[in-house]
Coordinates of C-alpha atoms in Angstrom, one line a residue:
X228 CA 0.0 0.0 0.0
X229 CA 1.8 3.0 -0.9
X230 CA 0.9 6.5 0.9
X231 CA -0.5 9.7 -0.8
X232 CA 0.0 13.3 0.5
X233 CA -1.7 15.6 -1.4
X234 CA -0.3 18.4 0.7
X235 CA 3.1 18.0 -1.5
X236 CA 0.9 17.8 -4.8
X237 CA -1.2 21.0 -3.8
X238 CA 2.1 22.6 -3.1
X239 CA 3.4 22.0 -6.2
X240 CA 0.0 23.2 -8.0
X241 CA 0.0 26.6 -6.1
X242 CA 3.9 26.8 -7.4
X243 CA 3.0 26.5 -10.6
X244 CA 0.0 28.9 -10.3
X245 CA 2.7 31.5 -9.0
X246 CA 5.0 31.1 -12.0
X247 CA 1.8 31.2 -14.5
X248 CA 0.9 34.5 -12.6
X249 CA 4.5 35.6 -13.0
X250 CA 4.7 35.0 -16.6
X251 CA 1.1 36.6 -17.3
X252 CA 2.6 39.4 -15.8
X253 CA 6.1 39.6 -18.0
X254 CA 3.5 39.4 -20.9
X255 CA 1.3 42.0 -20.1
X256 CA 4.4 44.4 -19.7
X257 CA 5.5 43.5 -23.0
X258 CA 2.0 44.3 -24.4
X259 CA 2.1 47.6 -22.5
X260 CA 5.5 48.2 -24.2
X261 CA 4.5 47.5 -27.5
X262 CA 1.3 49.9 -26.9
X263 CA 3.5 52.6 -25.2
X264 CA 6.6 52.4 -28.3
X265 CA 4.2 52.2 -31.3
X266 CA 1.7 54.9 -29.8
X267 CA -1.9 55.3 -28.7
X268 CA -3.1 54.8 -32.1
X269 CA -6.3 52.4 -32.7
X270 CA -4.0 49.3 -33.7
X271 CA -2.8 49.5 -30.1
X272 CA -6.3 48.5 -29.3
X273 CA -5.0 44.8 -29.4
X274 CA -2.3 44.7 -27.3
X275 CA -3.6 46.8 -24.9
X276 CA -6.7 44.3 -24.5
X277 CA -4.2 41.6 -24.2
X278 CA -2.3 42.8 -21.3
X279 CA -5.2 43.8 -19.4
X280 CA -6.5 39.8 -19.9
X281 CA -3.0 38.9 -19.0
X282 CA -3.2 41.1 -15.7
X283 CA -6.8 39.3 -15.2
X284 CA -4.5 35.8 -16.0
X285 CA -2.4 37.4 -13.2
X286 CA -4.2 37.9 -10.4
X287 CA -6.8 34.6 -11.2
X288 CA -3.4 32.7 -10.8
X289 CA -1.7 34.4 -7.8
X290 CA -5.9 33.9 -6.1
X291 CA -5.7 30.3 -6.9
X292 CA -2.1 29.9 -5.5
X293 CA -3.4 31.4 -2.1
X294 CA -6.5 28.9 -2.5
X295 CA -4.1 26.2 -2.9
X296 CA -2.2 27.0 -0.1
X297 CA -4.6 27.6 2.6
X298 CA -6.5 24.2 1.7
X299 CA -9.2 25.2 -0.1
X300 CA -9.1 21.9 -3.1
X301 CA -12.1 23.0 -4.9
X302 CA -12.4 21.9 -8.9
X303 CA -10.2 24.2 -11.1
X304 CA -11.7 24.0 -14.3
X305 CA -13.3 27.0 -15.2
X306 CA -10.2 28.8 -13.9
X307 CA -8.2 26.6 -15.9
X308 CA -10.3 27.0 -19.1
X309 CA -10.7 30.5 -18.5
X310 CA -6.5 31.2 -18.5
X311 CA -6.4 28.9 -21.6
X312 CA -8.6 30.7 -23.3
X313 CA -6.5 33.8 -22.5
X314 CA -3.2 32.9 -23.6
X315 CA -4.5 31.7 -26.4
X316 CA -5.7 35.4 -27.0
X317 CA -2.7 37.0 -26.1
X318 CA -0.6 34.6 -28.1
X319 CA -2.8 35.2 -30.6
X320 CA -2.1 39.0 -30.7
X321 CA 1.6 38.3 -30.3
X322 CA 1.4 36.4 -33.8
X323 CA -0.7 38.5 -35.4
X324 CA 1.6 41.8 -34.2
X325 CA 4.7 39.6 -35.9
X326 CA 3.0 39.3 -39.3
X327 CA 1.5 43.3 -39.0
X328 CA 4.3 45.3 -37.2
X329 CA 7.5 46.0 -39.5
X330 CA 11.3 45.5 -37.6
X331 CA 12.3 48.3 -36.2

């Protein structure tokens, strides 16, 4: 018989919630850049949308990594789809700024 602790896997989890939070972050800044350096124009409309969705990314992962560390197990999977659904967005954007912005 071999012994689970799920405190060790919920620990990991809220980890790797952090990191996704951290990340969302790094990406929104980048969008924010990319608004700030090509100017307040309506093709900025884009970007800007995707950092604000990566700040909600953001703080819906830092939330779930203090759910996750106080106990609270509940089912993840609208959180889940909802921040799969934005980086798909955002990377989205990301591709479609490559193909539409010329190199500086």
């Amino acid at each position: 018989m071999t012994v689970r602790d799920v405190g060790l896997a919920a620990e990991r989890t809220a980890l790797a919630w952090r990191r996704t939070a951290i990340s969302a972050m790094v990406v929104a800044a980048l969008c924010i850049d990319h608004v700030v350096s090509a100017g307040w124009r309506a093709a900025a409309i884009a970007p800007a949308a995707a950092a604000l969705t990566m700040v909600a990314v953001a703080v819906a992962g830092a939330l779930r990594s203090r759910w996750l560390r106080h106990g609270h197990r509940g089912r993840p999977d609208g959180v889940v789809a909802a921040t799969t659904l934005a980086v798909l967005f955002a990377g989205g954007v990301g591709i479609a700024l490559s193909f539409t912005v010329p190199p500086r």
